[in-house]
Amino acid sequence: MIELLHEALSKAKPYLEKGKPAEYIPALLSANSNHLGIAVATIDGKYFSAGDIDVLFSIQSVSKVFSLSYVLQKFGTEKVREKVGVEPSGNPFYSLVQLEYEAGKPRNPFVNAGAIAITSMIPGEMADEKFLNLKNFITGISGNPVQMIVDVYRSEFDTSHRNRALGHFMKHFGVIDGSVMESVDTYFRQCAIGMTCEQLAQFGVYLANQGVNPKSGNTVLSKEQTTFVNALMSTCGLYDASGEFGIRVGIPAKSGVGGGILAIVPGKMAIATFGPSLDEKGNSIGGIIALEYLSQKLSLSLF
Amino acid sequence: MIELLHEALSKAKPYLEKGKPAEYIPALLSANSNHLGIAVATIDGKYFSAGDIDVLFSIQSVSKVFSLSYVLQKFGTEKVREKVGVEPSGNPFYSLVQLEYEAGKPRNPFVNAGAIAITSMIPGEMADEKFLNLKNFITGISGNPVQMIVDVYRSEFDTSHRNRALGHFMKHFGVIDGSVMESVDTYFRQCAIGMTCEQLAQFGVYLANQGVNPKSGNTVLSKEQTTFVNALMSTCGLYDASGEFGIRVGIPAKSGVGGGILAIVPGKMAIATFGPSLDEKGNSIGGIIALEYLSQKLSLSLF
Amino acid sequence: MIELLHEALSKAKPYLEKGKPAEYIPALLSANSNHLGIAVATIDGKYFSAGDIDVLFSIQSVSKVFSLSYVLQKFGTEKVREKVGVEPSGNPFYSLVQLEYEAGKPRNPFVNAGAIAITSMIPGEMADEKFLNLKNFITGISGNPVQMIVDVYRSEFDTSHRNRALGHFMKHFGVIDGSVMESVDTYFRQCAIGMTCEQLAQFGVYLANQGVNPKSGNTVLSKEQTTFVNALMSTCGLYDASGEFGIRVGIPAKSGVGGGILAIVPGKMAIATFGPSLDEKGNSIGGIIALEYLSQKLSLSLF
Amino acid sequence: MIELLHEALSKAKPYLEKGKPAEYIPALLSANSNHLGIAVATIDGKYFSAGDIDVLFSIQSVSKVFSLSYVLQKFGTEKVREKVGVEPSGNPFYSLVQLEYEAGKPRNPFVNAGAIAITSMIPGEMADEKFLNLKNFITGISGNPVQMIVDVYRSEFDTSHRNRALGHFMKHFGVIDGSVMESVDTYFRQCAIGMTCEQLAQFGVYLANQGVNPKSGNTVLSKEQTTFVNALMSTCGLYDASGEFGIRVGIPAKSGVGGGILAIVPGKMAIATFGPSLDEKGNSIGGIIALEYLSQKLSLSLF
């Protein structure tokens, strides 16, 4: 397996120069475009990794998987579906247009609006209380603590007026219950959570194992809730490139503009990649190629 | 298996009254809402079926799978992707809006615009020649001939100005090469192809078997092309309910407003259902519930 | 003239029951639907009025005329046009959609987004400072002071998340320079400015007189700037009913959901109406009918 | 007056090189960018003109004024308003988007969809019959015959799939009653009507004279219908530059991509300009500047 991971990275390396890190905040722009790492966590508790596996990066939109899992565990699928839809949007992840045409209900939990709606459900009045609850949930998965990267959070907080707009717009339609400011602030914090790609695979492997973390034995989600998350990752996980990813890789995945991708092979393993060089749609170039290679070699595609 | 199929139908029957047949053409409106049938074709050549399996129905949008397969076989994936995208649209299948915002290129081959663009690629000047080629292709899959239901075709031809609008709009942007009228006419014919649900399963099972029809041994598509079709069915196959279907059933599928659904379990089987009572999004109510039941009992979900 | 004004009100009275006051904030909902008043201020300094002319109402969107005039006077047409367009939007006045498609630049100064962009240009760091400057400008027109209606302001401030969303969205695109919160807060205050319809006519008559207030002799705008405002009122002044108003009345006007309308007959007079019973597009039913009557009797239509 | 007209042309000439003729059909592309002409027809029957006044050009969208006048005369305002709205669209004149969101009803008679809907109301089964009726109507205004420019018509007929799309889309929604093909064909013919700018002013002057042609004495429209047309030209006449034109020129006008503009000064005169060098929004550069100059010199602006 290790050898395959190295091959996957070698395959992907030459393409890194075709992309660049996310530009919208300084803390992301300064990432090293040449970084590339991959890690596997299997459902029988084994770990494999290769490349830049010690680099801490902000998981950004991959955090949407964890916040969604948290509110699913806490409130169940039905309550979650009152707040967000489950269909692909056909629009960029940051778009406001669909919200206006559809009475403020986000298309799915992985577009920004949907993620903010999900985050607004996290218990707590203020952002620090909400975020503490989310952190405790994530820590509870495997027992390892996580921290947010303060620089990234500060950058997000100072600049992300588009996300604030999404929050106020949903508040107008009654989709967000509490304070817009605190919900959006919490969202910025969760996006700034730092992980290595080894950690990301380890934290995410419950989705490959019917909701149970294989090491700690903790049940994060029910089998049905796990299917819910994986199915959504399959149709909506890679922003407006989910269809393409389905063709090329064929497994549920969620990407983030920090360069991380968490991919799930149900019944087998979680694979996490990190490579901050992004393509035009905001997905890690190296990560996708490495995953495509692994998918072919190990016949991972579900299709 | 037969018993399971009967259970699936029993489970679904009570829900049929919540829907109704497609209303936009008389030939569909007159369908019997109580009809419900299911058929399975496995990759080792076995057939199972239950319910109303002798009723001929127009396959409508399920035909998009066959026309796509035809042009994939004929011209390859690359040529196809020049004409249509591979992402979910987030809009109704009949929508013109996305076309205007995206220079006339349809989002994917399963929205109406995309299917018409695909149909325009079928060799032939006139509609009858194009349709003959498509029929020959379908017949070639298993050796059994197919016919179009003339009443349905006439109805479509007389009423479907929205599809004509899509055709002219794409012609304006240069997406359609030949005559709009002939392409749209061909599209109406393919939608009017009549099959029983047994036939649909038998004609579709190559998609579960890496592109090869298990009975005839004919190679319809390459393995890679098969993955292409299945992945697209997974993200875009059930109109604007593809996400929901992924959660509840979890396998690639394509539905039609005639009441048919073709579902593919890669490496295992094709399942076809027929039930003309449709939900608000145009999908067969009974078909989806029967598929959901089978998916749970046989653990078919990919997620 | 007075007699004509009374006739206009009599003509309009029976239609008031077909509408209702604005519902989105309590302070407006409680308005008396039967109120109807009209006032004329001519360019030679004469005043005429009839009906409920002593009722103070919040001028709401009519305030957009004054804030636009202020920044035109202060910065000139060119600077204003950098911030906002001059074309009708074809969308509801509160819409975010156009902003997303057009890089955050509002279509014109009279949709909410455009008005907030204009308000953001008013000198001052904080909302109270900005609003003081605007009040001083308005007072300077005729020498009479204006006040905001505190209840209305409080209501707006507590509820209007859609306008906050507009503000943050424009900030994202760099259209708003300073603080979103202070600009939006200022906007809420200007909307809550209270006037009687007599005051409204007197404050607005400079637009009928090439920019000069006939009583005070103060030059509010240049002739060219006055044309700019009047032309915009003509194409964009009555939300998504500007075309209809052009046909029925045929003079530049700006309406507000508080029930006020300020109409300008260039070279002749300003006419202000007040009637809080609104039609579905948010315009005063009684005001429009009264203006239509006057337009016919006095041949005021420009067309 | 003649001197003024020459001055206006001189003022405009240097700007002609900044634009270019319409490119979408060969017959328009070959127009001479340096051509510029202007003609005035006053309500007391006087004619003035300067520049390239003998060049025949296709009136294109200016024809929408005549077809609208025809159906207004024939069926009255109410019937017309059942087919089309009276509000600016905020979208390009060729757009389909608004139609989809608003159930196929065009925003106004001057966007292409609206004009086709109006043309579909012209009596006659086939295009040649419909067009003959329209030609007879136009001829009846002043007694002078008009012809279509065959090359232009052929070009339009061969290429304009977008307009066909609009027609079929409206047919889908029931807005067009008869044959889409014949209505669209008629529309192409009316767009290809050839006039000199002198003719255009003479044919259009009834709009400045309460509906009556001053020379022939024929009543084309009632006073109320004339106001209807003029008001619509004011808010929707110059495509998506109507607001801008209102500011700079300030009178009702309708432009065409053939380079013509018909401008109406109610109670005074019609002014027609011809200059095929177009700006980005499809309006005659020279025509607008010449009209702006005249408007300033003669104080024609209504605002």
PDB file of C-alpha atoms in Angstrom, chain A residues 81 86-90 98 107 226-228 230-232 234-235 240-244 246-247 252 266 281 301-303, chain B residues 81 86-90 98 107 226-228 230-232 234-235 240-244 246-247 252 266 281 301-303:
ATOM      1  CA  ARG A  81     -33.427  18.212   6.428  1.00  0.00           C
ATOM      2  CA  VAL A  86     -30.016  17.259  -0.375  1.00  0.00           C
ATOM      3  CA  GLU A  87     -29.648  18.107  -4.066  1.00  0.00           C
ATOM      4  CA  PRO A  88     -26.696  19.425  -6.042  1.00  0.00           C
ATOM      5  CA  SER A  89     -26.932  23.145  -6.666  1.00  0.00           C
ATOM      6  CA  GLY A  90     -25.514  23.597 -10.139  1.00  0.00           C
ATOM      7  CA  GLN A  98     -30.435  29.815  -5.547  1.00  0.00           C
ATOM      8  CA  ARG A 107     -29.603  23.272  -1.683  1.00  0.00           C
ATOM      9  CA  THR A 226     -23.487   7.496   7.563  1.00  0.00           C
ATOM     10  CA  THR A 227     -25.142   6.626   4.264  1.00  0.00           C
ATOM     11  CA  PHE A 228     -26.764  10.064   4.300  1.00  0.00           C
ATOM     12  CA  ASN A 230     -21.625   9.570   2.032  1.00  0.00           C
ATOM     13  CA  ALA A 231     -24.417   9.895  -0.525  1.00  0.00           C
ATOM     14  CA  LEU A 232     -24.300  13.673  -0.164  1.00  0.00           C
ATOM     15  CA  SER A 234     -21.000  11.716  -3.736  1.00  0.00           C
ATOM     16  CA  THR A 235     -23.437  14.166  -5.366  1.00  0.00           C
ATOM     17  CA  ASP A 240     -19.274  22.160  -8.991  1.00  0.00           C
ATOM     18  CA  ALA A 241     -16.920  19.329  -9.995  1.00  0.00           C
ATOM     19  CA  SER A 242     -18.757  16.506  -8.240  1.00  0.00           C
ATOM     20  CA  GLY A 243     -19.871  14.925 -11.505  1.00  0.00           C
ATOM     21  CA  GLU A 244     -16.349  14.980 -12.896  1.00  0.00           C
ATOM     22  CA  GLY A 246     -17.569  10.727  -9.850  1.00  0.00           C
ATOM     23  CA  ILE A 247     -16.381   9.821 -13.317  1.00  0.00           C
ATOM     24  CA  PRO A 252     -17.699   9.978  -1.972  1.00  0.00           C
ATOM     25  CA  PRO A 266     -17.459   2.532   2.145  1.00  0.00           C
ATOM     26  CA  LYS A 281     -13.038  25.105  -9.265  1.00  0.00           C
ATOM     27  CA  SER A 301     -14.735   3.262  -8.050  1.00  0.00           C
ATOM     28  CA  LEU A 302     -18.282   2.427  -7.060  1.00  0.00           C
ATOM     29  CA  PHE A 303     -19.425   2.747 -10.686  1.00  0.00           C
TER      30      PHE A 303
ATOM     31  CA  ARG B  81     -17.815  15.970 -23.628  1.00  0.00           C
ATOM     32  CA  VAL B  86     -21.010  16.243 -16.661  1.00  0.00           C
ATOM     33  CA  GLU B  87     -22.311  18.193 -13.690  1.00  0.00           C
ATOM     34  CA  PRO B  88     -25.742  18.235 -12.062  1.00  0.00           C
ATOM     35  CA  SER B  89     -27.771  21.252 -13.120  1.00  0.00           C
ATOM     36  CA  GLY B  90     -29.662  22.244 -10.004  1.00  0.00           C
ATOM     37  CA  GLN B  98     -28.618  27.439 -17.483  1.00  0.00           C
ATOM     38  CA  ARG B 107     -25.001  20.749 -18.019  1.00  0.00           C
ATOM     39  CA  THR B 226     -19.525   2.277 -18.667  1.00  0.00           C
ATOM     40  CA  THR B 227     -18.167   4.021 -15.580  1.00  0.00           C
ATOM     41  CA  PHE B 228     -18.838   7.335 -17.312  1.00  0.00           C
ATOM     42  CA  ASN B 230     -23.010   5.018 -14.345  1.00  0.00           C
ATOM     43  CA  ALA B 231     -21.316   7.924 -12.594  1.00  0.00           C
ATOM     44  CA  LEU B 232     -23.527  10.360 -14.501  1.00  0.00           C
ATOM     45  CA  SER B 234     -25.595   8.617 -10.008  1.00  0.00           C
ATOM     46  CA  THR B 235     -25.248  12.407  -9.933  1.00  0.00           C
ATOM     47  CA  ASP B 240     -33.705  17.164  -9.518  1.00  0.00           C
ATOM     48  CA  ALA B 241     -34.130  14.249  -7.082  1.00  0.00           C
ATOM     49  CA  SER B 242     -30.777  12.575  -7.718  1.00  0.00           C
ATOM     50  CA  GLY B 243     -29.444  13.510  -4.279  1.00  0.00           C
ATOM     51  CA  GLU B 244     -32.526  12.124  -2.555  1.00  0.00           C
ATOM     52  CA  GLY B 246     -28.656   8.527  -3.641  1.00  0.00           C
ATOM     53  CA  ILE B 247     -29.593   8.684   0.035  1.00  0.00           C
ATOM     54  CA  PRO B 252     -26.984   4.727 -10.375  1.00  0.00           C
ATOM     55  CA  PRO B 266     -22.322  -2.350 -10.840  1.00  0.00           C
ATOM     56  CA  LYS B 281     -40.472  15.744  -9.604  1.00  0.00           C
ATOM     57  CA  SER B 301     -26.403   0.920  -1.643  1.00  0.00           C
ATOM     58  CA  LEU B 302     -22.934   1.945  -2.685  1.00  0.00           C
ATOM     59  CA  PHE B 303     -22.714   4.356   0.241  1.00  0.00           C
TER      60      PHE B 303
END
